[in-house]
PDB file of C-alpha atoms in Angstrom:
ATOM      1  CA  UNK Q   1     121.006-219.445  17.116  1.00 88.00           C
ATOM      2  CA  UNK Q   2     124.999-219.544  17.792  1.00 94.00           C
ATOM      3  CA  UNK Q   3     125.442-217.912  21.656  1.00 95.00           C
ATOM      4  CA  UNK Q   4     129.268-216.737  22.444  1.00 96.00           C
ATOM      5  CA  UNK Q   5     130.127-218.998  25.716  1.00 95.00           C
ATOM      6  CA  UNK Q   6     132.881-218.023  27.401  1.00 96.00           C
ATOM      7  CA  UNK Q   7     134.376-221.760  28.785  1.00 96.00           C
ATOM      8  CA  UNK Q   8     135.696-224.762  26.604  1.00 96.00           C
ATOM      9  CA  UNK Q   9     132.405-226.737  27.701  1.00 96.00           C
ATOM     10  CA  UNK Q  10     129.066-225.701  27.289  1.00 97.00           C
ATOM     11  CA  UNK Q  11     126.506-226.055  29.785  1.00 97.00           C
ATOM     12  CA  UNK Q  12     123.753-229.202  29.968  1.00 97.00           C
ATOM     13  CA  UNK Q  13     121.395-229.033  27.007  1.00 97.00           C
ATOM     14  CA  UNK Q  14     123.530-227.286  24.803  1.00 98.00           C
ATOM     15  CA  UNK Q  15     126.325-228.079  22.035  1.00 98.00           C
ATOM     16  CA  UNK Q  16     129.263-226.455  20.337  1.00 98.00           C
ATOM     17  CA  UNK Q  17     129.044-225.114  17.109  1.00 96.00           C
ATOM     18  CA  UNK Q  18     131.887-227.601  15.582  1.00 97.00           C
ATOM     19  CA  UNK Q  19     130.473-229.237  12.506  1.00 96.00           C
ATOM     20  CA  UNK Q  20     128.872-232.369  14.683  1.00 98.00           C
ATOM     21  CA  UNK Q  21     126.085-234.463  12.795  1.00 98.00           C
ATOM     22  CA  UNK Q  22     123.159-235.402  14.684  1.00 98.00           C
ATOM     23  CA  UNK Q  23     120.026-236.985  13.906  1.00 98.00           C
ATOM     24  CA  UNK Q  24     116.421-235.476  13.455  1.00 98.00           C
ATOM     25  CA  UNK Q  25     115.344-237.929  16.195  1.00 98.00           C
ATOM     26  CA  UNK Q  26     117.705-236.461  18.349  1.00 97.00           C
ATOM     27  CA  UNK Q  27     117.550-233.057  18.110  1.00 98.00           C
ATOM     28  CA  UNK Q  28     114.310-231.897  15.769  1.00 98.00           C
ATOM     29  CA  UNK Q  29     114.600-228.276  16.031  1.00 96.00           C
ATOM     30  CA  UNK Q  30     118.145-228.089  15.063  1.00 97.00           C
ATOM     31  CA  UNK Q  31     117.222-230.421  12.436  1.00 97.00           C
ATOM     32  CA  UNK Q  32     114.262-227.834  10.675  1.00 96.00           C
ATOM     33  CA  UNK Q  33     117.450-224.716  11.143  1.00 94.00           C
ATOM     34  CA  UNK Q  34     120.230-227.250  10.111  1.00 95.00           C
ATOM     35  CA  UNK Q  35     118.507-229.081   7.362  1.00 96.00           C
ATOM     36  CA  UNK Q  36     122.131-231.032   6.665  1.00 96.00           C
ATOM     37  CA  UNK Q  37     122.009-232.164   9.988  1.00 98.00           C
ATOM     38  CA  UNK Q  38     125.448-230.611  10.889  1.00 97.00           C
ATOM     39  CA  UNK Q  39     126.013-228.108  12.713  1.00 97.00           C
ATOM     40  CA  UNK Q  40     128.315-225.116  11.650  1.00 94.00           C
ATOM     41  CA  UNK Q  41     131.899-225.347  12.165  1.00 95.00           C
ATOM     42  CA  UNK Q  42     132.291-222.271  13.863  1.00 94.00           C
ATOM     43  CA  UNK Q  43     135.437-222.506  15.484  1.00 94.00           C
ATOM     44  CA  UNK Q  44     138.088-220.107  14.408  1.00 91.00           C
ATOM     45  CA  UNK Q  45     135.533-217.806  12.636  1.00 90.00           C
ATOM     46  CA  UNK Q  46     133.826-214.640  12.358  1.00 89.00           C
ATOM     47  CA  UNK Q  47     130.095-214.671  12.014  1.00 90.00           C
ATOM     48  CA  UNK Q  48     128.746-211.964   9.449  1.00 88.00           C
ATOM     49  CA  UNK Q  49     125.712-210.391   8.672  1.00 89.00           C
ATOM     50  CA  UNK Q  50     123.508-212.160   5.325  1.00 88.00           C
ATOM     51  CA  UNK Q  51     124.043-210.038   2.225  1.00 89.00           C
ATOM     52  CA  UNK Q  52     120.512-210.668   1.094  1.00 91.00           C
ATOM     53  CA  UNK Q  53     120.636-208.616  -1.796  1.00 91.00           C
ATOM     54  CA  UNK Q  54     122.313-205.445  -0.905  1.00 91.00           C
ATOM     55  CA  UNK Q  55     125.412-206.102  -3.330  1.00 88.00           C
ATOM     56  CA  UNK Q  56     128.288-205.542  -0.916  1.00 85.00           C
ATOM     57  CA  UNK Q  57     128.891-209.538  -0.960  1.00 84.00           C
ATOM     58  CA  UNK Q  58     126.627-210.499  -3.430  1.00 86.00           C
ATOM     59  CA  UNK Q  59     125.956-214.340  -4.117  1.00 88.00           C
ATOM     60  CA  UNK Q  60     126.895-215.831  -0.289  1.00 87.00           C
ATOM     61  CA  UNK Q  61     124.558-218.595   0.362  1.00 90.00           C
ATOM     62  CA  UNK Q  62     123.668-218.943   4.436  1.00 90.00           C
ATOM     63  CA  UNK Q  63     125.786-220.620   6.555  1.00 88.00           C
ATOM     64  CA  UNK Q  64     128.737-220.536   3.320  1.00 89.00           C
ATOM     65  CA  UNK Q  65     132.237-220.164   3.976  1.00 87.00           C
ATOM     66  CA  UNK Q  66     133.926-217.660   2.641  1.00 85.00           C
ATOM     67  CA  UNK Q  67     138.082-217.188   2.718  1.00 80.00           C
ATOM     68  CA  UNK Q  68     140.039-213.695   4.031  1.00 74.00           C
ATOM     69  CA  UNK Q  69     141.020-211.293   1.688  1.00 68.00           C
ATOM     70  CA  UNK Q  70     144.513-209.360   1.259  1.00 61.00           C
ATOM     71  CA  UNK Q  71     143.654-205.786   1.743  1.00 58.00           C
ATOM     72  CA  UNK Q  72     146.194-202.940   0.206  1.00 56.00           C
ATOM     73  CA  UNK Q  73     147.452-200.584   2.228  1.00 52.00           C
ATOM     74  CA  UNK Q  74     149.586-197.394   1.714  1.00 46.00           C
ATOM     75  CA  UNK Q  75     153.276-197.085   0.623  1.00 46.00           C
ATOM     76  CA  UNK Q  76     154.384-193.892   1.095  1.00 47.00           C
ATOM     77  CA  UNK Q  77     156.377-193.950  -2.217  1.00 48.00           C
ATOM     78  CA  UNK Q  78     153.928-195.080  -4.523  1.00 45.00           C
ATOM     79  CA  UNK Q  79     150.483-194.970  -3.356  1.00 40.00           C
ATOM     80  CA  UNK Q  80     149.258-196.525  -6.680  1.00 41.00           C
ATOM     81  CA  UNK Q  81     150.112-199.740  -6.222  1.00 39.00           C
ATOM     82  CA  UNK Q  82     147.358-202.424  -5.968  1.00 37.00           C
ATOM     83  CA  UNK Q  83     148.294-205.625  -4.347  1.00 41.00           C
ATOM     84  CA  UNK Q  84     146.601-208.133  -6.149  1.00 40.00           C
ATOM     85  CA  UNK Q  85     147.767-211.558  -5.236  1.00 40.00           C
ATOM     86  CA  UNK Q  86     151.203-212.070  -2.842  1.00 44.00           C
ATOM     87  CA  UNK Q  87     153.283-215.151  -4.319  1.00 42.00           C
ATOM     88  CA  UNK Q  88     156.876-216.035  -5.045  1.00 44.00           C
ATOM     89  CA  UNK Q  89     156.322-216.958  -8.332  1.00 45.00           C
ATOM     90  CA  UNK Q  90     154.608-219.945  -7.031  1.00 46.00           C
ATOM     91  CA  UNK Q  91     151.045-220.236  -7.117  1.00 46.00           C
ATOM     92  CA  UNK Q  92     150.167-220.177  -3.234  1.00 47.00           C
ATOM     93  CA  UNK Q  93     146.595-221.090  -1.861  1.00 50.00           C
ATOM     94  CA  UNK Q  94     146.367-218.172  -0.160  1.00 46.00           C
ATOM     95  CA  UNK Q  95     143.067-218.589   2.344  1.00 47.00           C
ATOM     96  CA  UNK Q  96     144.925-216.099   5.459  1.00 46.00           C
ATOM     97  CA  UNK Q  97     148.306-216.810   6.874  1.00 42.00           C
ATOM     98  CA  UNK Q  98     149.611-219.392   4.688  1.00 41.00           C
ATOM     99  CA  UNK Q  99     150.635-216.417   1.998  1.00 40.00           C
ATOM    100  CA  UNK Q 100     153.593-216.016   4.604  1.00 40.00           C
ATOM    101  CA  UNK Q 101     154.940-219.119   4.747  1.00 37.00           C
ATOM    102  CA  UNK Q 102     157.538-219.873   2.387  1.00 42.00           C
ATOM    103  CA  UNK Q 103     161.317-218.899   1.968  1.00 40.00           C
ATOM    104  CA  UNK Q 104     160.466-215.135   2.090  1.00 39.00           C
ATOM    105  CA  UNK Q 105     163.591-212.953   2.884  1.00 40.00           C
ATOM    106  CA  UNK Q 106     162.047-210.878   6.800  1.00 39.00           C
ATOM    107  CA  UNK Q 107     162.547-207.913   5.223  1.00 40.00           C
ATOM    108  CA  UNK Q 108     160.642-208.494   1.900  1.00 42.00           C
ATOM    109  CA  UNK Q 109     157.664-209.489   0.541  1.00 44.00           C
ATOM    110  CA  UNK Q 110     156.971-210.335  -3.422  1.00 43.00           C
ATOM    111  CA  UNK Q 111     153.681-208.991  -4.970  1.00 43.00           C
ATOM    112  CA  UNK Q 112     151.826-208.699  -8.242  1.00 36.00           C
ATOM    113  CA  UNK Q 113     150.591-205.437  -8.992  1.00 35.00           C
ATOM    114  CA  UNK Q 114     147.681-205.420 -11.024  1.00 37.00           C
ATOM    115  CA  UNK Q 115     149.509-205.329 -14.675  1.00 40.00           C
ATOM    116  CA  UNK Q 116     150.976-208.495 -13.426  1.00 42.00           C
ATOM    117  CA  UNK Q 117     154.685-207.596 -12.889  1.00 45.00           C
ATOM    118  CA  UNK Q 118     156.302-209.087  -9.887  1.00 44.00           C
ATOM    119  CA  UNK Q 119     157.800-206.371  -7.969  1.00 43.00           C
ATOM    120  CA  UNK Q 120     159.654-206.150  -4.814  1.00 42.00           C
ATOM    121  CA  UNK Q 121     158.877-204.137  -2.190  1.00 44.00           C
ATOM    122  CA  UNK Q 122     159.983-203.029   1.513  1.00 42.00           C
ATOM    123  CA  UNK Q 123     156.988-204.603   3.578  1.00 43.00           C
ATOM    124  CA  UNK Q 124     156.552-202.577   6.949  1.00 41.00           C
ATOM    125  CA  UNK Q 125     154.970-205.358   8.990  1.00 42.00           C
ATOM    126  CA  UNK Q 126     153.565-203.471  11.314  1.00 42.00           C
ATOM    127  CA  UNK Q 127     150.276-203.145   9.706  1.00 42.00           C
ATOM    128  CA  UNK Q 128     151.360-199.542   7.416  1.00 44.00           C
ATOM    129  CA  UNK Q 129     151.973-201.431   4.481  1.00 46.00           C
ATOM    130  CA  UNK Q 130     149.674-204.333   3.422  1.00 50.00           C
ATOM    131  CA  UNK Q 131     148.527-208.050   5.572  1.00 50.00           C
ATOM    132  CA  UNK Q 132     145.380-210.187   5.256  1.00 54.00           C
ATOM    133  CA  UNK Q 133     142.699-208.038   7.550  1.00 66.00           C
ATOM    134  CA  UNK Q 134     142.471-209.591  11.341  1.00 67.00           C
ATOM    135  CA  UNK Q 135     140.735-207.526  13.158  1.00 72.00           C
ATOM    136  CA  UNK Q 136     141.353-207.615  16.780  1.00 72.00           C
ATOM    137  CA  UNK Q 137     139.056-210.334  18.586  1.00 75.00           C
ATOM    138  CA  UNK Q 138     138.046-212.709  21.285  1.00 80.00           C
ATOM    139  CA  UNK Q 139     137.618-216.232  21.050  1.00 83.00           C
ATOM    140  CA  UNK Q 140     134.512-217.470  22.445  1.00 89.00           C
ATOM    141  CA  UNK Q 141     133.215-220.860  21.944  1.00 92.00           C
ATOM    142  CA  UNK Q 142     130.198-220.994  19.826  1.00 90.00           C
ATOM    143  CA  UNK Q 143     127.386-222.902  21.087  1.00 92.00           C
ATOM    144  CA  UNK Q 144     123.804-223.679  20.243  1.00 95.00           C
ATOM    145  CA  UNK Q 145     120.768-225.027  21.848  1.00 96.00           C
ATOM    146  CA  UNK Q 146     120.508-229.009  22.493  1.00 95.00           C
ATOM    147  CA  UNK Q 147     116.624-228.829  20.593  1.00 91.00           C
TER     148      UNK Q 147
END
């Protein structure tokens, strides 16, 4: 099981979670929990709960990857809109904060609404308007047991 360890090196007997192979000889028990015989990359991420059938992120496979999503937020002038996908008439990968980068004016941000007009609109930054969801955090390494 991943433990939260608070230094860059884990103790003796133990490994960090950063997508290492190993060998069933070496380490059996991981080997029966990590059947690929890799651990999880687990650096830079979030950990979240299994959906196992409740059907609030239905089809996640354990120990899956999964990208961020861009949330909507409120505009005080229209409240309708729907932010959909962010581009600049390119097509962006967007997988978190690479939907910034670009030659965006500071000030602006394009979107596509959801009848798939580009509009322009006054982006508050400051979290009022709309951003991919970060919620505040710690990093700890992620380690597991050396088994």
């Amino acid at each position: 099981m991943p433990v939260p360890w608070p230094t860059a090196t884990p103790p003796a007997g133990w490994l960090q979670c950063n997508g290492a192979t190993f060998t069933k000889e070496q380490y059996p028990v991981l080997a029966r929990v990590y059947p690929t015989l890799r651990l999880p990359d687990l650096r830079g991420e979030f950990i979240r709960g299994w959906d196992d059938g409740r059907k609030i992120d239905e089809g996640r496979k354990l120990l899956s990857w999964q990208k961020g999503t861009l949330v909507g937020g409120h505009d005080d002038n229209d409240s309708s809109l729907d932010i959909s996908y962010m581009s600049n008439g390119n097509n962006i990968d967007y997988g978190g904060d690479k939907v910034f980068a670009g030659n965006y004016r500071s000030d602006y941000l394009w979107y596509a609404m959801l009848g798939g007009t580009n509009s322009r609109a006054k982006a508050e930054l400051n979290g009022a308007f709309f951003n991919i969801t970060r919620p505040r955090n710690i990093a700890f390494n992620y380690i597991v047991r050396a088994a």
